[in-house]
PDB file of C-alpha atoms and ligand atoms in Angstrom:
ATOM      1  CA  UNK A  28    -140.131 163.173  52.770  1.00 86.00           C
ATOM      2  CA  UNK A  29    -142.057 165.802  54.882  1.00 94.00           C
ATOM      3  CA  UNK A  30    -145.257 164.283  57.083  1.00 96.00           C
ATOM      4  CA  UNK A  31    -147.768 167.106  58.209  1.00 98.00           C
ATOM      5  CA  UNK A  32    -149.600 165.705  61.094  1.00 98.00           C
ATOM      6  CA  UNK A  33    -153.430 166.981  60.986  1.00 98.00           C
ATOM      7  CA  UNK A  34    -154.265 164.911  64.092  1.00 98.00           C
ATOM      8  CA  UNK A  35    -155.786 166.623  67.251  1.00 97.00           C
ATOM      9  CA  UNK A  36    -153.645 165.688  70.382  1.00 97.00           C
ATOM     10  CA  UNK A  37    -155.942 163.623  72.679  1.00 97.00           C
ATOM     11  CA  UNK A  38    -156.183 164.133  75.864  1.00 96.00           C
ATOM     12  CA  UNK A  39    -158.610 164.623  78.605  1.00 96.00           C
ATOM     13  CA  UNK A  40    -158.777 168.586  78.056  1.00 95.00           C
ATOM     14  CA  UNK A  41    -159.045 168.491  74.107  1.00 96.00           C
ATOM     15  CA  UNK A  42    -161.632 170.383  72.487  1.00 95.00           C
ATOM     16  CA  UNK A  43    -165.009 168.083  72.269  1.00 96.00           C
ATOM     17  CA  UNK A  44    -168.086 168.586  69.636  1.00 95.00           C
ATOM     18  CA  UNK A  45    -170.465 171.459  71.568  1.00 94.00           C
ATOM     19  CA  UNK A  46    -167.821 171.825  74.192  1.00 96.00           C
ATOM     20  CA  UNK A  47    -169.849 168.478  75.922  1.00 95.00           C
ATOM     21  CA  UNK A  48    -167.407 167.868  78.536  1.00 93.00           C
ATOM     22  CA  UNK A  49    -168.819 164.625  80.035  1.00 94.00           C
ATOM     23  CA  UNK A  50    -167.678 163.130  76.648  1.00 95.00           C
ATOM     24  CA  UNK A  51    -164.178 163.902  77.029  1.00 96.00           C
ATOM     25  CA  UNK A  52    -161.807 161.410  77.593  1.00 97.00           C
ATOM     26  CA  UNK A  53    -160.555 159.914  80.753  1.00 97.00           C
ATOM     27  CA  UNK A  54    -157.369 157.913  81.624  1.00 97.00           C
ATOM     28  CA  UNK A  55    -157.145 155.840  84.398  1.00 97.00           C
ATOM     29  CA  UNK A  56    -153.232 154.746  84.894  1.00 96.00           C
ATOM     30  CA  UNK A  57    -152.299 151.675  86.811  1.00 96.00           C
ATOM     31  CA  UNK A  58    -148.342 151.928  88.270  1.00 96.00           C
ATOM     32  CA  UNK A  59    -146.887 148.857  89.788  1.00 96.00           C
ATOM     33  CA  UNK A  60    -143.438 149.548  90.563  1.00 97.00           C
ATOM     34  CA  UNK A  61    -141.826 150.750  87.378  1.00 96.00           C
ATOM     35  CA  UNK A  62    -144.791 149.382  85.138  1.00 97.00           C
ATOM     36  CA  UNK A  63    -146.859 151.653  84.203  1.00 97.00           C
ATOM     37  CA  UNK A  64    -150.388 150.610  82.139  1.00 97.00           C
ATOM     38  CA  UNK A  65    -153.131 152.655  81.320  1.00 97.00           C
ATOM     39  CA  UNK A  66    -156.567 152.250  79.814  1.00 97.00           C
ATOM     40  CA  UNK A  67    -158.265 154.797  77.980  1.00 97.00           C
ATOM     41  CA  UNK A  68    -162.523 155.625  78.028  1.00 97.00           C
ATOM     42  CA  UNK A  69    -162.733 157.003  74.685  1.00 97.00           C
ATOM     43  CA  UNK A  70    -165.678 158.363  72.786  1.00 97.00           C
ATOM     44  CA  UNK A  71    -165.372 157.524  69.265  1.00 97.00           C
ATOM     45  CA  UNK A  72    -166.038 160.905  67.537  1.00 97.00           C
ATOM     46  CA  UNK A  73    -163.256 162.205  69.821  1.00 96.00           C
ATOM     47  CA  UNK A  74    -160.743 164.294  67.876  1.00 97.00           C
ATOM     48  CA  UNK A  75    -159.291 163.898  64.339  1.00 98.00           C
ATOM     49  CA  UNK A  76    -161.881 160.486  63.606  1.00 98.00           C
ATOM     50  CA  UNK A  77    -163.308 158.710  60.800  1.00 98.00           C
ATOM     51  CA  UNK A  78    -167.430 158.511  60.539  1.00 97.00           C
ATOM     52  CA  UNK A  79    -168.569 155.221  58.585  1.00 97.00           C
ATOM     53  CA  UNK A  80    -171.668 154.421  56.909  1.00 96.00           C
ATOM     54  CA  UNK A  81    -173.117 152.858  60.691  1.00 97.00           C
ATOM     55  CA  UNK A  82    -172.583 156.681  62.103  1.00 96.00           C
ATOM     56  CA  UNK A  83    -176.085 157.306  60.448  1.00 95.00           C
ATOM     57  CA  UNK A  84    -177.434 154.506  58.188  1.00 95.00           C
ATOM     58  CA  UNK A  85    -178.376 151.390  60.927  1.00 94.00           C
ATOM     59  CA  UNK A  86    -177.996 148.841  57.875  1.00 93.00           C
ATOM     60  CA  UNK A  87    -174.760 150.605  56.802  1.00 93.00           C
ATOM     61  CA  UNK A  88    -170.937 149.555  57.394  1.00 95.00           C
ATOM     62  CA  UNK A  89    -168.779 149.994  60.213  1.00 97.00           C
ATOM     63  CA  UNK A  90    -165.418 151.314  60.259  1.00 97.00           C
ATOM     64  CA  UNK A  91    -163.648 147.774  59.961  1.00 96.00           C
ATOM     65  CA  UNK A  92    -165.338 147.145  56.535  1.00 94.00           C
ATOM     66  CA  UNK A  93    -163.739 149.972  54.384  1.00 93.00           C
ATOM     67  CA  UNK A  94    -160.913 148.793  52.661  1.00 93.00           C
ATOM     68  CA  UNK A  95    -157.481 150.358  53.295  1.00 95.00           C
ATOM     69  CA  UNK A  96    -156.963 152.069  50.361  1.00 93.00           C
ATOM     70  CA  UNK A  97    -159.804 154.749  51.295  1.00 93.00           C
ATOM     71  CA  UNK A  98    -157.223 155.810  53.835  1.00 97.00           C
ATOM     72  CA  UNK A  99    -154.087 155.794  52.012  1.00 97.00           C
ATOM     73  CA  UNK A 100    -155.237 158.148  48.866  1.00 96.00           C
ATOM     74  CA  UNK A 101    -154.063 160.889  46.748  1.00 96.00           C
ATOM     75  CA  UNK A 102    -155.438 164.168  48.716  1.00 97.00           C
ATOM     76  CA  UNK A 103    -156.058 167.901  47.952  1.00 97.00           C
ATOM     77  CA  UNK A 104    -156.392 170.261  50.433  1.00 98.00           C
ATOM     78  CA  UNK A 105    -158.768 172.937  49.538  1.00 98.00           C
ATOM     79  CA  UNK A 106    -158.677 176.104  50.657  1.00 98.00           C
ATOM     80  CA  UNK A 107    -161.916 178.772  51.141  1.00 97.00           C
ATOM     81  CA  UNK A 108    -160.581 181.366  53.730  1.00 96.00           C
ATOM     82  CA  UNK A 109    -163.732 183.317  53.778  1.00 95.00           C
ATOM     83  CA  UNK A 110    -166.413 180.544  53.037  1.00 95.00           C
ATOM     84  CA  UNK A 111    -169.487 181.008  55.979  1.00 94.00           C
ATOM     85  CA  UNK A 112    -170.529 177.619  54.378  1.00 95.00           C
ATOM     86  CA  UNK A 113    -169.137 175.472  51.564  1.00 98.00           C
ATOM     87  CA  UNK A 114    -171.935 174.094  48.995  1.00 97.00           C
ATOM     88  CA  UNK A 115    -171.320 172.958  45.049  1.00 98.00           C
ATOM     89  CA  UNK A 116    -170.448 176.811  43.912  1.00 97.00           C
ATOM     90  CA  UNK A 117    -167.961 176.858  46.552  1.00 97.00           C
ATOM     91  CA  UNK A 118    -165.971 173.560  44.914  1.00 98.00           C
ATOM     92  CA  UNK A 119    -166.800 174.224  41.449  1.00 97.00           C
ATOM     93  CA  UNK A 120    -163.510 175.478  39.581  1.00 90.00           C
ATOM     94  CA  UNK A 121    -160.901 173.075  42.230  1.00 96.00           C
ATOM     95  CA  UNK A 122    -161.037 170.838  39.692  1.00 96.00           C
ATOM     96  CA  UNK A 123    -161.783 168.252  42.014  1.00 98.00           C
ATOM     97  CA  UNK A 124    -161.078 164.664  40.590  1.00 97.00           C
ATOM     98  CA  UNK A 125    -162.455 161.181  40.918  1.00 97.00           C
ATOM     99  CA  UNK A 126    -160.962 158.975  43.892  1.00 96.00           C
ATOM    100  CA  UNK A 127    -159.323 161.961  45.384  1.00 97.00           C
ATOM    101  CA  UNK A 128    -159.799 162.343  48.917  1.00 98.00           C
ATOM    102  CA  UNK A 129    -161.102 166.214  49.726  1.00 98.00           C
ATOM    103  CA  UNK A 130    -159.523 168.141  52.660  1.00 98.00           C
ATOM    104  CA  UNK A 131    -161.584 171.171  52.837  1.00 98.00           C
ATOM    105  CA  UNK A 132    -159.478 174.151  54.986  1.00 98.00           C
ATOM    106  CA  UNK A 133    -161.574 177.023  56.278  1.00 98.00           C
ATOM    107  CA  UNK A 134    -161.565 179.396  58.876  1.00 97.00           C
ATOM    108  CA  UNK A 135    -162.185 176.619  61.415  1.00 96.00           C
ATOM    109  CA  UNK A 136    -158.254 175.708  61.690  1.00 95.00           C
ATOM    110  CA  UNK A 137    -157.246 179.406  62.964  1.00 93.00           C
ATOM    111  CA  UNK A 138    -158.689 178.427  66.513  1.00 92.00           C
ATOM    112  CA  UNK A 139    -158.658 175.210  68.751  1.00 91.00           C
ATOM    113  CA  UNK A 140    -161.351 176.236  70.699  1.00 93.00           C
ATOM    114  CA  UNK A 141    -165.077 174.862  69.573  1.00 95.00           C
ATOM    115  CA  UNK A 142    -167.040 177.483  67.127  1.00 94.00           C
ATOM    116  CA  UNK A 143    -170.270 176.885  67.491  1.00 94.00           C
ATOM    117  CA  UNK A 144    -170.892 179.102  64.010  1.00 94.00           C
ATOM    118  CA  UNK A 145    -168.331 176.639  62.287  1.00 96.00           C
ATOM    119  CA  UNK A 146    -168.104 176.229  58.688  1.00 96.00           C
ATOM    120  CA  UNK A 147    -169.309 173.188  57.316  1.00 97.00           C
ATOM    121  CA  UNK A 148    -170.111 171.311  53.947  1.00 98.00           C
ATOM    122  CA  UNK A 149    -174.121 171.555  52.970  1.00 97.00           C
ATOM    123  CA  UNK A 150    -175.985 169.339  51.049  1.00 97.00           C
ATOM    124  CA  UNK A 151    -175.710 171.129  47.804  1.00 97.00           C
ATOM    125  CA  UNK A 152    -171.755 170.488  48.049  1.00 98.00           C
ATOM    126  CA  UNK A 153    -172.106 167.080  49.253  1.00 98.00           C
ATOM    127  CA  UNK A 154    -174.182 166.441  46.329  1.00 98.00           C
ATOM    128  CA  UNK A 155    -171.396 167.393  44.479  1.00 98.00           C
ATOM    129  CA  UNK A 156    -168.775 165.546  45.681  1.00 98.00           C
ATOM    130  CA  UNK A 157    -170.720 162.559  45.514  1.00 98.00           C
ATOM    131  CA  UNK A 158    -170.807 162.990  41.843  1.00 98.00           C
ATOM    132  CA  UNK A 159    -167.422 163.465  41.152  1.00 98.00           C
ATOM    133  CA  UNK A 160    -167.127 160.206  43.208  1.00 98.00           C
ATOM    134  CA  UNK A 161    -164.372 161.381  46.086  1.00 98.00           C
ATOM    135  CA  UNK A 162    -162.038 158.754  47.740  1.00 97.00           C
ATOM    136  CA  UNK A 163    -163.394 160.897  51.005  1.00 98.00           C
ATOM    137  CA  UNK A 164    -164.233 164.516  52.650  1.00 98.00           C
ATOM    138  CA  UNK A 165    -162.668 165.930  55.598  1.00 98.00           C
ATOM    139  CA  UNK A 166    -162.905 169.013  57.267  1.00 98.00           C
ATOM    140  CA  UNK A 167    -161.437 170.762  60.022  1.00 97.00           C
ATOM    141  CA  UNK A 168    -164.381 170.999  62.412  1.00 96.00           C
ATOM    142  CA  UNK A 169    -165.229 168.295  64.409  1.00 96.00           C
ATOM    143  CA  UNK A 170    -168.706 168.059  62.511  1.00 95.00           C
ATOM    144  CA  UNK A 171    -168.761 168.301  59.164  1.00 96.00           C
ATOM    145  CA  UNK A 172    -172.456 169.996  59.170  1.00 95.00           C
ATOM    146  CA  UNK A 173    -174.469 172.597  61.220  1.00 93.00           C
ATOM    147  CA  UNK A 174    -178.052 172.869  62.126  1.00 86.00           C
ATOM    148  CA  UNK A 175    -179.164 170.495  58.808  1.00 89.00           C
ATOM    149  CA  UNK A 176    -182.630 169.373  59.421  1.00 92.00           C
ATOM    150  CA  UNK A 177    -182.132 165.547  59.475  1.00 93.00           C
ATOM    151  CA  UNK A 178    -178.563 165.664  58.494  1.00 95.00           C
ATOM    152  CA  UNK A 179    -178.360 165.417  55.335  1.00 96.00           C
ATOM    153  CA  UNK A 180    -174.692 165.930  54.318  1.00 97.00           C
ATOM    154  CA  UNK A 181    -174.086 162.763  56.638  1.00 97.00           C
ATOM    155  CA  UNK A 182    -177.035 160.920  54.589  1.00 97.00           C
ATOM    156  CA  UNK A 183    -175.431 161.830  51.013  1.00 97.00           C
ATOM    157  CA  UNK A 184    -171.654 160.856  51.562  1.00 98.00           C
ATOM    158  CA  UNK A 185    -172.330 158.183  53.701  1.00 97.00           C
ATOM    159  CA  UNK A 186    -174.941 156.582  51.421  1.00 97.00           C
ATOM    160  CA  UNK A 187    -172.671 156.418  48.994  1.00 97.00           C
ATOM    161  CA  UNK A 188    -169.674 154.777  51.306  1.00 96.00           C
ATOM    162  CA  UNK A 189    -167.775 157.801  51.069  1.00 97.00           C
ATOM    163  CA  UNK A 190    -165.873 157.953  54.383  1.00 97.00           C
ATOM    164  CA  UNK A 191    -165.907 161.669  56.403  1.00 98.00           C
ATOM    165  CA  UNK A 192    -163.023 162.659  58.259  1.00 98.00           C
ATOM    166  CA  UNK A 193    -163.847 165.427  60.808  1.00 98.00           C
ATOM    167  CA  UNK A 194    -161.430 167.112  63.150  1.00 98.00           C
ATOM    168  CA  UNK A 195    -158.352 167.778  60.882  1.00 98.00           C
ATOM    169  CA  UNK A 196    -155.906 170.452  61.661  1.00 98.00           C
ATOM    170  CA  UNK A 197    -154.874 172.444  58.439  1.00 98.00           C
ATOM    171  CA  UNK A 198    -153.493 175.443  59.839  1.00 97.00           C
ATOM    172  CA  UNK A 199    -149.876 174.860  58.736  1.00 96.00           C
ATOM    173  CA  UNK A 200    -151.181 173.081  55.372  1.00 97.00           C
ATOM    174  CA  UNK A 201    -151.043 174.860  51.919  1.00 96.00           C
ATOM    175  CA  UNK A 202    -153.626 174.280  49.180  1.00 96.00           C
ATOM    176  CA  UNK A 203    -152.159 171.382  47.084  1.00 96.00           C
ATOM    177  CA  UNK A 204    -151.762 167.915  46.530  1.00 96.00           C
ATOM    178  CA  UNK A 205    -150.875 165.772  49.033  1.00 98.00           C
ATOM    179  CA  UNK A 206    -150.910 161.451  50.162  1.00 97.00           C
ATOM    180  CA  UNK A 207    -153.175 161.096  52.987  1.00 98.00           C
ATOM    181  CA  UNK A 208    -152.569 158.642  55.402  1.00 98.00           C
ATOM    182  CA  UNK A 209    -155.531 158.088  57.904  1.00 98.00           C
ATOM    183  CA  UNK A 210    -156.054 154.916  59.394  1.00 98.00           C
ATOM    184  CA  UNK A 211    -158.991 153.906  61.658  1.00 98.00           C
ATOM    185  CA  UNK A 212    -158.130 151.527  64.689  1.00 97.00           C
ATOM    186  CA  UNK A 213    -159.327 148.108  63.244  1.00 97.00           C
ATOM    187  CA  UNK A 214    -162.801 148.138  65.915  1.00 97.00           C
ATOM    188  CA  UNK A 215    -166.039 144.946  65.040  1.00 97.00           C
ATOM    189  CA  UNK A 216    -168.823 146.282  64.506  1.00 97.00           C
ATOM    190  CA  UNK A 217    -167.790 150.413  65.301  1.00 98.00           C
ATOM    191  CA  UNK A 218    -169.080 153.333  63.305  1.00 98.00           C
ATOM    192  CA  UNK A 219    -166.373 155.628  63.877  1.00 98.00           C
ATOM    193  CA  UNK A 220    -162.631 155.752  65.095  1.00 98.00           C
ATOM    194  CA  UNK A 221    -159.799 158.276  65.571  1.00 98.00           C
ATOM    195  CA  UNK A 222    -156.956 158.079  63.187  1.00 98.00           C
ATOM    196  CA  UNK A 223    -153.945 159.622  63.300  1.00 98.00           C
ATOM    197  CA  UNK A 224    -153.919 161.863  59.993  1.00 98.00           C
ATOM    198  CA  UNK A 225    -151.083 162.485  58.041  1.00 98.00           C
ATOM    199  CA  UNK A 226    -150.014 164.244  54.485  1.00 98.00           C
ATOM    200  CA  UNK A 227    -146.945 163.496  52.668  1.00 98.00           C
ATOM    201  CA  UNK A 228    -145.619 165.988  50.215  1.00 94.00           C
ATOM    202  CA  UNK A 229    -145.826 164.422  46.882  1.00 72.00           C
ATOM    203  CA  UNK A 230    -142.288 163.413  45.799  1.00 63.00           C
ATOM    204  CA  UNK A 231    -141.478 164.740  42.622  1.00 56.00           C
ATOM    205  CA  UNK A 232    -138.932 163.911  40.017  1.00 44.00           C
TER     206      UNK A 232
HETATM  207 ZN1   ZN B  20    -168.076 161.794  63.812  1.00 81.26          ZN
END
């Protein structure tokens, strides 16, 4: 069985949305003796994470509502190496199927540093997606949109309880077929979490 790990590493020099370095995490470790415990101040959105329905919609769910299977799904990886932004023409011909969880792989996964001029998924493709009724979307930016007046591929997705998963690492992914494993940290109330993403190769035969 071969696990690609998509997660971001966190630590307290990680890359953060807009570079906004007062978000970044901070550790504070406690030794006594040869004990060592730590606690973590950890902003939410921080990394690879999970955006639920709360992230935008005040009456919508938090992150401990979705069930499980959302995060344990049958996953493509989609690949659009020169895509500037990824709307409905973009995804038309993937043959893109019902309760599959989209992992859309740009240009965004050849650097680790923040691009402000990232590629993202407009309305026109959320639309789409939405449609075809998607387990989820992720992307490898830590946003999944850019400069949308009132942000409206949040509003479409989320609206419809389709979970985004932003911050992915797909650099050493190929197009394909994949199980995603993705789980968000079980948090009340929370309307986001890092997970640590994985894909399994499909086991054939
Ligand atoms: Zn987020």
């Amino acid at each position: 069985m071969k696990i690609h790990d998509i997660s971001m590493t966190i630590s307290e020099r990680m890359t953060m949305y807009k570079n906004r370095a007062e978000k970044s995490p901070r550790f504070a470790v406690e030794r006594r003796g040869r004990v060592q415990e730590s606690r973590l101040d950890l902003h939410l959105h921080s990394g690879t994470h999970i955006d639920a329905p709360l992230h935008m919609l005040p009456e919508g769910g938090s992150i401990d509502s979705y069930p499980l299977e959302r995060f344990i799904a049958p996953s493509r990886v989609l690949a659009f190496p020169d895509a500037r932004q990824i709307g409905a023409a973009e995804l038309k011909g993937k043959e893109i199927r019902k309760g599959e969880f989209v992992l859309l792989k740009t240009r965004n996964s050849e650097s680790e540093a923040f691009d402000f001029d990232f590629v993202y998924l407009d309305s026109s493709g959320a639309e789409y997606l939405k449609e075809i009724g998607v387990a989820g979307v992720g992307i490898d930016s830590l946003g999944i949109e850019r400069d949308q007046e009132g942000h409206p591929t949040h509003e479409i997705l989320l609206s419809a309880r389709i979970p985004i998963l932003e911050g992915v690492r797909l650099k050493d992914v190929e197009e394909g077929t994949y199980l995603l494993v993705a789980l968000p940290l079980k948090i009340a109330g929370a309307e986001a979490s890092p997970v640590r993403a994985v894909l399994i190769d499909e086991i054939s035969g």
